[in-house]
Short mmCIF file of C-alpha atoms in Angstrom, two decimals:
data_model
loop_
_atom_site.label_atom_id
_atom_site.label_comp_id
_atom_site.label_asym_id
_atom_site.label_seq_id
_atom_site.Cartn_x
_atom_site.Cartn_y
_atom_site.Cartn_z
CA UNK A 1 10.67 150.22 97.24
CA UNK A 2 6.43 148.75 97.59
CA UNK A 3 5.10 148.14 101.29
CA UNK A 4 2.56 146.02 102.90
CA UNK A 5 0.87 146.77 106.16
CA UNK A 6 1.15 144.73 109.06
CA UNK A 7 -0.89 141.78 110.63
CA UNK A 8 -3.13 142.85 114.06
CA UNK A 9 -1.74 142.67 117.12
CA UNK A 10 -1.66 139.59 119.23
CA UNK A 11 -1.55 137.04 116.57
CA UNK A 12 0.81 135.03 118.09
CA UNK A 13 -0.50 134.12 120.88
CA UNK A 14 -1.99 130.91 119.87
CA UNK A 15 1.37 129.96 118.84
CA UNK A 16 2.62 130.82 122.19
CA UNK A 17 0.11 128.30 124.06
CA UNK A 18 0.48 125.70 121.48
CA UNK A 19 4.01 125.44 122.21
CA UNK A 20 3.43 126.25 126.46
CA UNK A 21 4.80 129.79 126.70
CA UNK A 22 2.72 131.83 128.34
CA UNK A 23 2.54 135.85 128.84
CA UNK A 24 4.21 135.99 131.76
CA UNK A 25 7.36 133.48 132.24
CA UNK A 26 9.96 132.62 134.59
CA UNK A 27 13.05 132.42 132.16
CA UNK A 28 14.95 130.01 134.84
CA UNK A 29 14.73 126.48 133.96
CA UNK A 30 16.69 123.42 135.04
CA UNK A 31 15.21 121.22 132.30
CA UNK A 32 11.28 120.23 133.23
CA UNK A 33 11.22 122.13 136.29
CA UNK A 34 11.26 126.05 136.37
CA UNK A 35 12.67 128.01 138.89
CA UNK A 36 10.51 131.34 140.42
CA UNK A 37 12.67 133.88 138.36
CA UNK A 38 13.44 136.62 140.84
CA UNK A 39 15.54 139.13 139.29
CA UNK A 40 14.52 141.66 137.24
CA UNK A 41 11.28 141.57 134.47
CA UNK A 42 12.60 141.76 131.37
CA UNK A 43 9.84 142.54 128.28
CA UNK A 44 9.80 141.33 124.73
CA UNK A 45 8.31 143.87 122.30
CA UNK A 46 8.23 142.65 118.57
CA UNK A 47 9.74 144.61 116.09
CA UNK A 48 7.29 143.74 113.81
CA UNK A 49 4.49 145.86 115.06
CA UNK A 50 5.91 147.19 118.46
CA UNK A 51 3.09 144.71 120.72
CA UNK A 52 4.21 143.74 123.94
CA UNK A 53 4.69 140.06 123.24
CA UNK A 54 5.27 138.80 126.93
CA UNK A 55 7.14 139.41 129.88
CA UNK A 56 9.93 137.06 131.74
CA UNK A 57 11.25 137.02 134.91
CA UNK A 58 15.01 136.83 134.98
CA UNK A 59 17.54 134.98 137.12
CA UNK A 60 18.96 136.11 140.38
CA UNK A 61 22.57 135.25 141.28
CA UNK A 62 21.10 132.55 143.58
CA UNK A 63 19.14 131.39 141.27
CA UNK A 64 22.20 130.91 138.87
CA UNK A 65 24.49 129.14 141.65
CA UNK A 66 21.07 126.59 142.15
CA UNK A 67 21.26 125.73 138.53
CA UNK A 68 24.62 125.53 138.01
CA UNK A 69 24.79 122.87 140.66
CA UNK A 70 21.30 121.18 139.28
CA UNK A 71 23.79 121.05 135.91
CA UNK A 72 26.82 119.70 137.82
CA UNK A 73 24.53 116.99 139.33
CA UNK A 74 22.86 116.05 135.98
CA UNK A 75 26.43 115.78 134.36
CA UNK A 76 27.58 113.01 137.09
CA UNK A 77 24.73 110.80 135.61
CA UNK A 78 24.34 111.60 131.78
CA UNK A 79 28.19 111.55 131.06
CA UNK A 80 27.49 108.04 131.87
CA UNK A 81 25.01 107.43 129.21
CA UNK A 82 25.96 105.47 126.12
CA UNK A 83 26.43 108.34 123.27
CA UNK A 84 24.19 106.60 121.26
CA UNK A 85 21.24 106.66 123.92
CA UNK A 86 21.99 110.60 124.33
CA UNK A 87 21.89 110.44 120.40
CA UNK A 88 18.14 109.12 120.75
CA UNK A 89 17.40 111.84 122.98
CA UNK A 90 18.63 114.37 120.57
CA UNK A 91 16.84 112.35 117.68
CA UNK A 92 13.50 112.94 119.83
CA UNK A 93 13.92 116.64 119.76
CA UNK A 94 14.51 116.87 116.32
CA UNK A 95 11.35 114.86 115.97
CA UNK A 96 9.65 117.43 118.03
CA UNK A 97 11.01 120.31 116.42
CA UNK A 98 9.69 118.80 113.16
CA UNK A 99 6.41 118.79 114.89
CA UNK A 100 6.52 122.40 115.92
CA UNK A 101 8.53 123.89 113.31
CA UNK A 102 5.50 126.17 111.80
CA UNK A 103 4.98 127.48 114.99
CA UNK A 104 8.53 127.84 116.52
CA UNK A 105 9.55 129.72 112.80
CA UNK A 106 6.45 132.21 113.37
CA UNK A 107 7.64 133.05 116.93
CA UNK A 108 11.17 133.33 115.93
CA UNK A 109 9.91 135.92 112.88
CA UNK A 110 7.65 137.71 115.28
CA UNK A 111 10.03 138.33 117.92
CA UNK A 112 13.22 138.84 116.31
CA UNK A 113 12.12 140.41 113.07
CA UNK A 114 13.32 138.44 110.29
CA UNK A 115 11.09 136.99 107.45
CA UNK A 116 8.80 133.90 108.04
CA UNK A 117 10.35 131.81 105.45
CA UNK A 118 14.11 132.92 107.09
CA UNK A 119 12.42 131.66 110.62
CA UNK A 120 11.27 128.49 109.02
CA UNK A 121 15.14 127.78 107.90
CA UNK A 122 16.29 128.68 111.10
CA UNK A 123 14.44 125.95 113.08
CA UNK A 124 15.28 123.83 109.93
CA UNK A 125 18.95 124.27 110.78
CA UNK A 126 18.31 122.69 113.82
CA UNK A 127 16.15 119.86 112.73
CA UNK A 128 19.48 119.58 110.46
CA UNK A 129 21.91 119.52 113.37
CA UNK A 130 19.68 117.04 115.22
CA UNK A 131 20.14 114.73 112.70
CA UNK A 132 23.93 115.15 111.82
CA UNK A 133 24.68 114.67 115.61
CA UNK A 134 22.72 111.55 116.23
CA UNK A 135 24.97 110.23 113.44
CA UNK A 136 27.63 111.63 115.36
CA UNK A 137 26.66 110.00 118.57
CA UNK A 138 27.91 106.42 116.99
CA UNK A 139 31.55 108.18 115.46
CA UNK A 140 33.27 110.05 118.45
CA UNK A 141 36.61 108.16 117.32
CA UNK A 142 39.74 108.06 118.71
CA UNK A 143 42.93 107.09 117.43
CA UNK A 144 45.16 104.39 118.02
CA UNK A 145 49.22 104.68 117.47
CA UNK A 146 52.02 102.12 117.79
CA UNK A 147 54.19 102.18 120.62
CA UNK A 148 57.97 102.22 120.65
CA UNK A 149 58.11 99.85 123.58
CA UNK A 150 57.04 96.29 123.11
CA UNK A 151 53.97 94.89 124.75
CA UNK A 152 52.36 98.07 124.83
CA UNK A 153 49.49 99.73 123.09
CA UNK A 154 48.70 103.53 122.65
CA UNK A 155 45.26 105.15 122.12
CA UNK A 156 43.27 108.25 122.35
CA UNK A 157 39.52 108.72 123.40
CA UNK A 158 37.36 111.41 123.86
CA UNK A 159 35.40 111.99 127.43
CA UNK A 160 33.15 115.01 127.91
CA UNK A 161 34.07 118.50 129.52
CA UNK A 162 31.34 118.96 131.88
CA UNK A 163 29.17 122.18 131.94
CA UNK A 164 29.04 123.86 128.54
CA UNK A 165 27.75 127.72 128.85
CA UNK A 166 26.20 128.96 125.70
CA UNK A 167 25.51 132.66 125.44
CA UNK A 168 23.20 133.53 122.05
CA UNK A 169 22.44 136.55 119.76
CA UNK A 170 19.42 137.83 118.84
CA UNK A 171 19.67 137.39 115.16
CA UNK A 172 19.62 133.64 115.55
CA UNK A 173 17.57 133.04 118.77
CA UNK A 174 17.34 129.69 118.11
CA UNK A 175 19.63 127.89 115.81
CA UNK A 176 23.00 128.83 117.68
CA UNK A 177 21.54 127.26 120.68
CA UNK A 178 20.78 123.80 118.90
CA UNK A 179 24.04 123.92 117.16
CA UNK A 180 25.95 123.94 120.44
CA UNK A 181 23.65 121.43 122.38
CA UNK A 182 23.22 118.92 120.02
CA UNK A 183 26.87 118.30 119.45
CA UNK A 184 27.50 118.73 123.66
CA UNK A 185 24.71 116.17 124.35
CA UNK A 186 25.59 113.75 122.58
CA UNK A 187 29.62 114.32 124.06
CA UNK A 188 28.29 113.73 126.84
CA UNK A 189 28.44 117.32 128.25
CA UNK A 190 25.28 119.60 129.98
CA UNK A 191 24.36 122.67 129.22
CA UNK A 192 23.50 125.95 130.65
CA UNK A 193 21.86 128.93 128.23
CA UNK A 194 22.33 132.35 128.39
CA UNK A 195 20.12 133.87 125.39
CA UNK A 196 19.64 137.35 124.21
CA UNK A 197 17.60 139.58 126.46
CA UNK A 198 16.10 140.56 123.21
CA UNK A 199 14.53 137.50 122.23
CA UNK A 200 13.71 135.52 125.24
CA UNK A 201 10.49 134.17 124.49
CA UNK A 202 12.19 132.06 121.84
CA UNK A 203 14.49 130.74 124.40
CA UNK A 204 11.44 129.91 127.10
CA UNK A 205 9.76 128.04 123.95
CA UNK A 206 12.90 125.63 123.11
CA UNK A 207 13.15 124.81 126.76
CA UNK A 208 9.80 123.83 126.40
CA UNK A 209 10.28 121.71 123.65
CA UNK A 210 13.26 120.12 125.11
CA UNK A 211 11.46 119.06 128.33
CA UNK A 212 8.75 117.05 126.55
CA UNK A 213 11.49 114.62 125.25
CA UNK A 214 13.16 114.80 128.60
CA UNK A 215 9.98 113.70 130.42
CA UNK A 216 9.13 110.97 128.33
CA UNK A 217 13.06 109.74 128.60
CA UNK A 218 14.11 110.12 132.38
CA UNK A 219 16.31 112.58 131.47
CA UNK A 220 18.68 113.93 134.59
CA UNK A 221 17.85 117.43 135.46
CA UNK A 222 20.58 119.59 134.91
CA UNK A 223 21.11 118.41 131.54
CA UNK A 224 19.61 121.64 129.98
CA UNK A 225 19.74 124.81 131.71
CA UNK A 226 18.14 128.19 130.79
CA UNK A 227 19.02 131.29 132.12
CA UNK A 228 17.42 134.55 131.28
CA UNK A 229 18.65 137.65 131.94
CA UNK A 230 20.82 140.70 131.33
CA UNK A 231 24.68 141.02 130.81
CA UNK A 232 25.30 140.29 134.23
CA UNK A 233 24.39 136.49 133.36
CA UNK A 234 27.09 136.54 130.73
CA UNK A 235 29.25 137.75 133.18
CA UNK A 236 28.76 134.85 135.80
CA UNK A 237 29.38 132.14 133.17
CA UNK A 238 32.26 133.79 131.98
CA UNK A 239 33.96 133.82 135.35
CA UNK A 240 32.53 131.03 136.59
CA UNK A 241 35.24 128.30 137.13
CA UNK A 242 32.88 125.06 137.41
CA UNK A 243 32.06 125.68 133.44
CA UNK A 244 35.24 124.20 131.45
CA UNK A 245 33.90 125.90 127.95
CA UNK A 246 32.02 128.94 127.11
CA UNK A 247 30.39 129.30 123.36
CA UNK A 248 29.88 132.81 122.86
CA UNK A 249 27.93 134.39 119.96
CA UNK A 250 27.96 138.28 119.57
CA UNK A 251 30.02 141.10 118.80
CA UNK A 252 33.79 141.67 118.60
CA UNK A 253 33.65 143.74 121.94
CA UNK A 254 31.64 141.19 123.70
CA UNK A 255 33.77 138.42 122.35
CA UNK A 256 36.89 140.16 123.39
CA UNK A 257 35.25 140.51 127.30
CA UNK A 258 34.46 136.93 127.36
CA UNK A 259 37.78 135.95 126.11
CA UNK A 260 39.57 137.63 128.84
CA UNK A 261 37.55 136.55 131.29
CA UNK A 262 37.39 133.16 130.47
CA UNK A 263 41.27 132.98 129.72
CA UNK A 264 42.13 134.34 133.07
CA UNK A 265 40.63 131.51 134.40
CA UNK A 266 42.43 129.16 131.89
CA UNK A 267 38.68 127.88 130.65
CA UNK A 268 38.08 127.71 126.84
CA UNK A 269 36.01 129.84 124.68
CA UNK A 270 34.52 129.35 121.79
CA UNK A 271 33.52 132.43 119.83
CA UNK A 272 31.78 133.31 116.95
CA UNK A 273 32.01 137.14 116.44
CA UNK A 274 31.33 139.80 113.82
CA UNK A 275 31.41 139.66 110.15
CA UNK A 276 32.41 142.13 107.29
CA UNK A 277 31.71 140.15 104.62
CA UNK A 278 32.57 140.57 100.67
CA UNK A 279 31.68 139.33 97.60
CA UNK A 280 34.12 139.44 94.57
CA UNK A 281 32.50 140.40 91.23
CA UNK A 282 34.83 139.28 88.90
CA UNK A 283 34.76 140.46 85.01
CA UNK A 284 34.12 136.85 84.15
CA UNK A 285 31.38 136.26 86.15
CA UNK A 286 28.02 135.29 85.51
CA UNK A 287 26.23 138.64 86.80
CA UNK A 288 22.58 137.30 86.85
CA UNK A 289 23.56 134.57 88.88
CA UNK A 290 25.40 136.96 91.15
CA UNK A 291 23.02 139.31 91.70
CA UNK A 292 20.94 136.87 93.13
CA UNK A 293 23.26 135.83 96.10
CA UNK A 294 24.54 139.66 96.30
CA UNK A 295 20.93 140.57 97.13
CA UNK A 296 20.04 138.11 99.59
CA UNK A 297 23.30 138.22 101.37
CA UNK A 298 23.03 142.01 101.86
CA UNK A 299 19.19 142.40 102.92
CA UNK A 300 18.52 139.15 103.90
CA UNK A 301 17.43 139.21 107.88
CA UNK A 302 17.39 143.14 107.30
CA UNK A 303 21.60 142.98 107.21
CA UNK A 304 21.29 141.47 110.91
CA UNK A 305 23.05 138.18 110.15
CA UNK A 306 27.15 137.84 110.91
CA UNK A 307 27.28 136.38 107.24
CA UNK A 308 25.63 139.40 105.62
CA UNK A 309 27.25 140.72 102.52
CA UNK A 310 28.47 144.26 103.24
CA UNK A 311 31.14 144.56 100.40
CA UNK A 312 31.06 144.16 97.03
CA UNK A 313 34.48 144.12 95.66
CA UNK A 314 33.36 144.70 91.82
CA UNK A 315 36.12 144.73 88.36
CA UNK A 316 35.79 147.66 86.53
CA UNK A 317 34.90 146.04 83.30
CA UNK A 318 31.48 145.24 84.89
CA UNK A 319 30.66 147.92 87.60
CA UNK A 320 28.58 149.88 85.77
CA UNK A 321 26.64 146.96 84.52
CA UNK A 322 26.32 145.21 87.71
CA UNK A 323 25.49 148.27 89.69
CA UNK A 324 22.55 148.95 87.63
CA UNK A 325 21.27 145.41 87.71
CA UNK A 326 21.19 146.08 91.66
CA UNK A 327 19.48 149.43 91.78
CA UNK A 328 16.80 147.65 90.07
CA UNK A 329 16.32 144.78 91.83
CA UNK A 330 16.67 147.34 95.09
CA UNK A 331 13.67 149.13 93.71
CA UNK A 332 11.84 145.72 93.72
CA UNK A 333 12.53 144.69 97.27
CA UNK A 334 8.83 144.85 99.21
CA UNK A 335 9.51 145.92 102.89
CA UNK A 336 7.07 145.08 105.71
CA UNK A 337 5.73 142.54 108.01
CA UNK A 338 7.66 139.59 108.02
CA UNK A 339 4.81 136.71 108.52
CA UNK A 340 4.06 138.25 105.26
CA UNK A 341 5.54 135.96 102.97
CA UNK A 342 5.14 138.77 100.24
CA UNK A 343 7.98 140.82 101.39
CA UNK A 344 11.27 140.51 101.49
CA UNK A 345 12.50 142.58 104.03
CA UNK A 346 11.79 143.00 107.90
CA UNK A 347 12.52 145.26 110.69
CA UNK A 348 15.60 146.11 112.77
CA UNK A 349 15.69 144.31 115.81
CA UNK A 350 14.86 147.72 118.16
CA UNK A 351 15.12 151.54 117.87
CA UNK A 352 18.77 151.20 118.85
CA UNK A 353 19.73 149.35 115.73
CA UNK A 354 18.14 152.01 113.78
CA UNK A 355 20.36 154.82 115.47
CA UNK A 356 23.11 152.53 114.50
CA UNK A 357 21.85 152.66 110.70
CA UNK A 358 21.49 156.05 110.46
CA UNK A 359 24.75 156.85 111.90
CA UNK A 360 26.79 154.63 109.61
CA UNK A 361 25.00 156.25 106.70
CA UNK A 362 25.92 159.69 107.71
CA UNK A 363 29.36 158.33 108.42
CA UNK A 364 29.64 157.03 104.87
CA UNK A 365 28.71 160.45 103.13
CA UNK A 366 30.83 162.19 105.57
CA UNK A 367 33.93 160.28 104.61
CA UNK A 368 33.14 160.61 100.69
CA UNK A 369 30.85 157.79 100.06
CA UNK A 370 28.03 158.51 97.32
CA UNK A 371 24.62 157.23 98.35
CA UNK A 372 23.47 155.14 95.15
CA UNK A 373 20.38 153.77 96.68
CA UNK A 374 19.34 156.06 99.37
CA UNK A 375 18.32 154.77 102.80
CA UNK A 376 16.30 156.19 105.77
CA UNK A 377 13.48 154.86 107.87
CA UNK A 378 10.20 153.56 107.02
CA UNK A 379 7.19 155.73 108.66
CA UNK A 380 3.25 155.84 108.57
CA UNK A 381 0.88 152.72 108.66
CA UNK A 382 2.14 149.21 109.30
CA UNK A 383 5.74 150.99 110.13
CA UNK A 384 4.64 151.78 113.98
CA UNK A 385 7.62 149.91 115.67
CA UNK A 386 10.15 152.32 114.30
CA UNK A 387 12.24 149.54 113.40
CA UNK A 388 11.60 149.08 109.62
CA UNK A 389 14.64 150.91 107.31
CA UNK A 390 15.27 151.10 103.93
CA UNK A 391 18.01 148.89 102.36
CA UNK A 392 20.78 151.13 100.95
CA UNK A 393 23.72 150.89 98.98
CA UNK A 394 26.58 153.73 99.05
CA UNK A 395 29.38 153.75 96.23
CA UNK A 396 32.73 153.75 98.73
CA UNK A 397 36.53 153.72 98.66
CA UNK A 398 38.50 150.67 100.50
CA UNK A 399 39.89 152.71 102.75
CA UNK A 400 37.15 154.51 104.44
CA UNK A 401 36.83 153.94 108.24
CA UNK A 402 32.97 153.20 107.96
CA UNK A 403 33.63 150.14 105.37
CA UNK A 404 35.87 148.49 107.96
CA UNK A 405 33.69 148.20 110.62
CA UNK A 406 30.10 146.32 111.28
CA UNK A 407 27.08 147.55 110.86
CA UNK A 408 23.86 145.34 111.93
CA UNK A 409 22.15 146.52 109.13
CA UNK A 410 21.16 146.31 105.15
CA UNK A 411 24.10 148.58 104.08
CA UNK A 412 25.94 147.30 101.23
CA UNK A 413 29.23 149.23 100.33
CA UNK A 414 30.30 148.90 96.48
CA UNK A 415 34.39 149.09 95.83
CA UNK A 416 35.90 149.21 92.29
CA UNK A 417 38.98 147.01 91.36
CA UNK A 418 40.95 147.28 88.10
CA UNK A 419 43.51 144.78 88.40
CA UNK A 420 43.63 140.75 88.51
CA UNK A 421 41.82 138.99 91.33
CA UNK A 422 44.90 139.08 93.71
CA UNK A 423 43.58 143.23 93.98
CA UNK A 424 40.57 142.15 94.75
CA UNK A 425 41.26 139.65 97.16
CA UNK A 426 43.86 141.87 98.97
CA UNK A 427 40.71 144.38 99.41
CA UNK A 428 38.33 141.87 100.80
CA UNK A 429 41.03 141.03 103.17
CA UNK A 430 41.66 144.31 104.49
CA UNK A 431 39.62 144.40 107.24
CA UNK A 432 39.86 143.08 110.83
CA UNK A 433 36.99 140.56 110.61
CA UNK A 434 37.12 136.91 108.92
CA UNK A 435 33.88 135.39 108.82
CA UNK A 436 32.36 134.39 105.14
CA UNK A 437 33.62 135.57 102.03
CA UNK A 438 33.14 134.80 98.05
CA UNK A 439 33.80 135.23 94.43
CA UNK A 440 31.64 134.79 91.31
CA UNK A 441 33.67 133.89 88.71
CA UNK A 442 33.57 131.40 85.89
CA UNK A 443 37.29 131.26 85.70
CA UNK A 444 38.89 128.51 87.30
CA UNK A 445 42.12 129.76 87.89
CA UNK A 446 40.58 132.65 89.82
CA UNK A 447 38.23 130.16 91.87
CA UNK A 448 41.21 128.27 93.18
CA UNK A 449 43.60 131.31 93.53
CA UNK A 450 40.74 132.55 96.14
CA UNK A 451 40.59 129.05 97.57
CA UNK A 452 44.24 129.06 97.95
CA UNK A 453 47.10 129.61 100.75
CA UNK A 454 47.61 133.17 99.21
CA UNK A 455 43.66 133.87 98.70
CA UNK A 456 40.57 134.64 101.15
CA UNK A 457 41.66 134.46 104.83
CA UNK A 458 38.14 133.85 106.25
CA UNK A 459 36.66 130.78 107.92
CA UNK A 460 34.37 130.84 105.08
CA UNK A 461 35.22 130.82 101.47
CA UNK A 462 32.78 130.22 98.78
CA UNK A 463 32.85 130.05 94.91
CA UNK A 464 29.21 131.29 92.75
CA UNK A 465 27.21 131.10 96.05
CA UNK A 466 26.69 134.18 98.54
CA UNK A 467 28.48 134.73 102.04
CA UNK A 468 25.26 133.49 103.96
CA UNK A 469 23.34 130.04 103.75
CA UNK A 470 26.00 127.93 105.44
CA UNK A 471 24.94 124.67 106.00
CA UNK A 472 25.32 122.15 108.95
CA UNK A 473 27.70 119.79 107.49
CA UNK A 474 30.74 122.10 107.44
CA UNK A 475 32.22 123.72 110.35
CA UNK A 476 30.94 127.23 110.82
CA UNK A 477 33.10 129.99 112.10
CA UNK A 478 36.15 132.92 111.50
CA UNK A 479 39.31 134.10 111.64
CA UNK A 480 40.73 137.35 113.07
CA UNK A 481 38.27 139.24 115.16
CA UNK A 482 35.69 137.02 114.01
CA UNK A 483 37.12 134.92 117.55
CA UNK A 484 38.50 131.77 115.59
CA UNK A 485 35.86 129.46 116.86
CA UNK A 486 33.82 126.42 115.05
CA UNK A 487 30.60 125.12 115.01
CA UNK A 488 28.00 122.96 113.60
CA UNK A 489 29.90 120.02 111.20
CA UNK A 490 33.00 118.69 110.44
CA UNK A 491 35.16 117.59 113.39
CA UNK A 492 33.37 120.37 115.77
CA UNK A 493 32.60 118.23 117.97
CA UNK A 494 35.70 117.99 119.34
CA UNK A 495 35.87 121.23 121.15
CA UNK A 496 33.14 119.54 123.27
CA UNK A 497 34.81 117.17 125.02
CA UNK A 498 38.86 116.44 126.28
CA UNK A 499 41.18 114.25 124.72
CA UNK A 500 42.87 111.50 126.75
CA UNK A 501 46.25 109.79 125.95
CA UNK A 502 46.28 105.74 126.88
CA UNK A 503 48.77 103.76 127.29
CA UNK A 504 48.27 99.87 128.30
CA UNK A 505 51.04 97.61 129.18
CA UNK A 506 50.04 94.18 128.54
CA UNK A 507 53.51 92.34 129.14
CA UNK A 508 55.66 91.05 131.91
CA UNK A 509 58.34 93.72 131.94
CA UNK A 510 58.01 97.52 132.38
CA UNK A 511 60.20 99.15 129.68
CA UNK A 512 60.95 102.87 129.94
CA UNK A 513 60.15 105.06 126.99
CA UNK A 514 63.03 106.62 125.03
CA UNK A 515 65.12 103.70 125.84
CA UNK A 516 65.89 104.80 129.51
CA UNK A 517 67.39 102.40 131.79
CA UNK A 518 66.27 102.58 136.00
CA UNK A 519 67.18 99.25 137.30
CA UNK A 520 66.92 98.78 141.26
#
């Protein structure tokens, strides 16, 4: 694997300045206004070179409560804006994101560590969801039903919920926020965002970009609230009865805690949690085409996507041939500074993630796995942050415990099957997570069986593409320990609203339903 050196430190300073982010920032905002930020100071160090990018002052409980009340007051006005007018605000946000796409993409790349091309792709997702939400603002349809009673009309309509709490993870530090806010805003909700403490500057950049739109249009304060802080902020959001919906993205462990707390107060939760995604390589697959999806799925974002390909389930007839292609492709990967577009793989988010990567590789060896492409931590010039690792491939067995775990790192397990597609599907479904899945096959029957009721048990099931790279037009989410939530496209907007059934009597009598008689 070839390498390149990192670029000089502080090269992101001009980018931050153009967006409006300072070296020392309050991380607490109610829209266009910023609170002092009297809590702990969060420091953001780039995993690219270890440099200090900036520091962020987090919220105290008092500031959190003040921001929540601002959000509640903002909702009183915001819900009365016509949905198309709210959509116009989101349209303008999309235009601002287009203007800042290059700068925000660089900030995402530098603060999180994903490649610059992936950073640009993440901002493009934000733009795309804004476009989707603008159209949606004129399509928040209800239904009309026939009443069993004469001179009665029945219909249902949808109303905004109120305050939506949003907890996001470091690996998509801006896109997941936009998936929630763009839809919630056109639905008439206001949003309170708790970003990952590992990528606070990305959140501040987004708030500055949104604030420019809000100022021009007189959007009420509280529609977009940002509260940076540690784990305690997520706990405040989860337990807060003023927040009817909490959308949380992160680990399964975190999701279970959020779900229990929100459920105890009978609130709603939208959970996007862990993935342990597999691609089935049939003996009827186009191996060259399959290779592209497998390699990008396994090493993109250094294996830190919830949709990362972690398991390849390969038919015995093509196992050796495809293994050789994989090994050759891995030998061509370039690891280094993610802002250098010649590189394929950047760093992990921090040294803690590196420790988990090392532990998983050791566990795989102890459990009987055979290392096919050796991993390890990169050292020397250009890798001073200690966060760069080599993508590894391990030949494994489906029943190895480590194969059933989600390690947020570029480790790919090769599993062999020799029966029909149902054997491969059983292996794929034999883990607790259920996010994304794929099959590579040119056989129509295999493809349809994979997509059928007895096929993949994941929320996303693809044919002849990889497990990562979902488009915003479809609902995104998974089953089992992935949490069951759906964000982004399709009818995901319904989770941000409350349904109301209405019956109107336009007659001169009042008949009761079910033919009940009640005479006075």
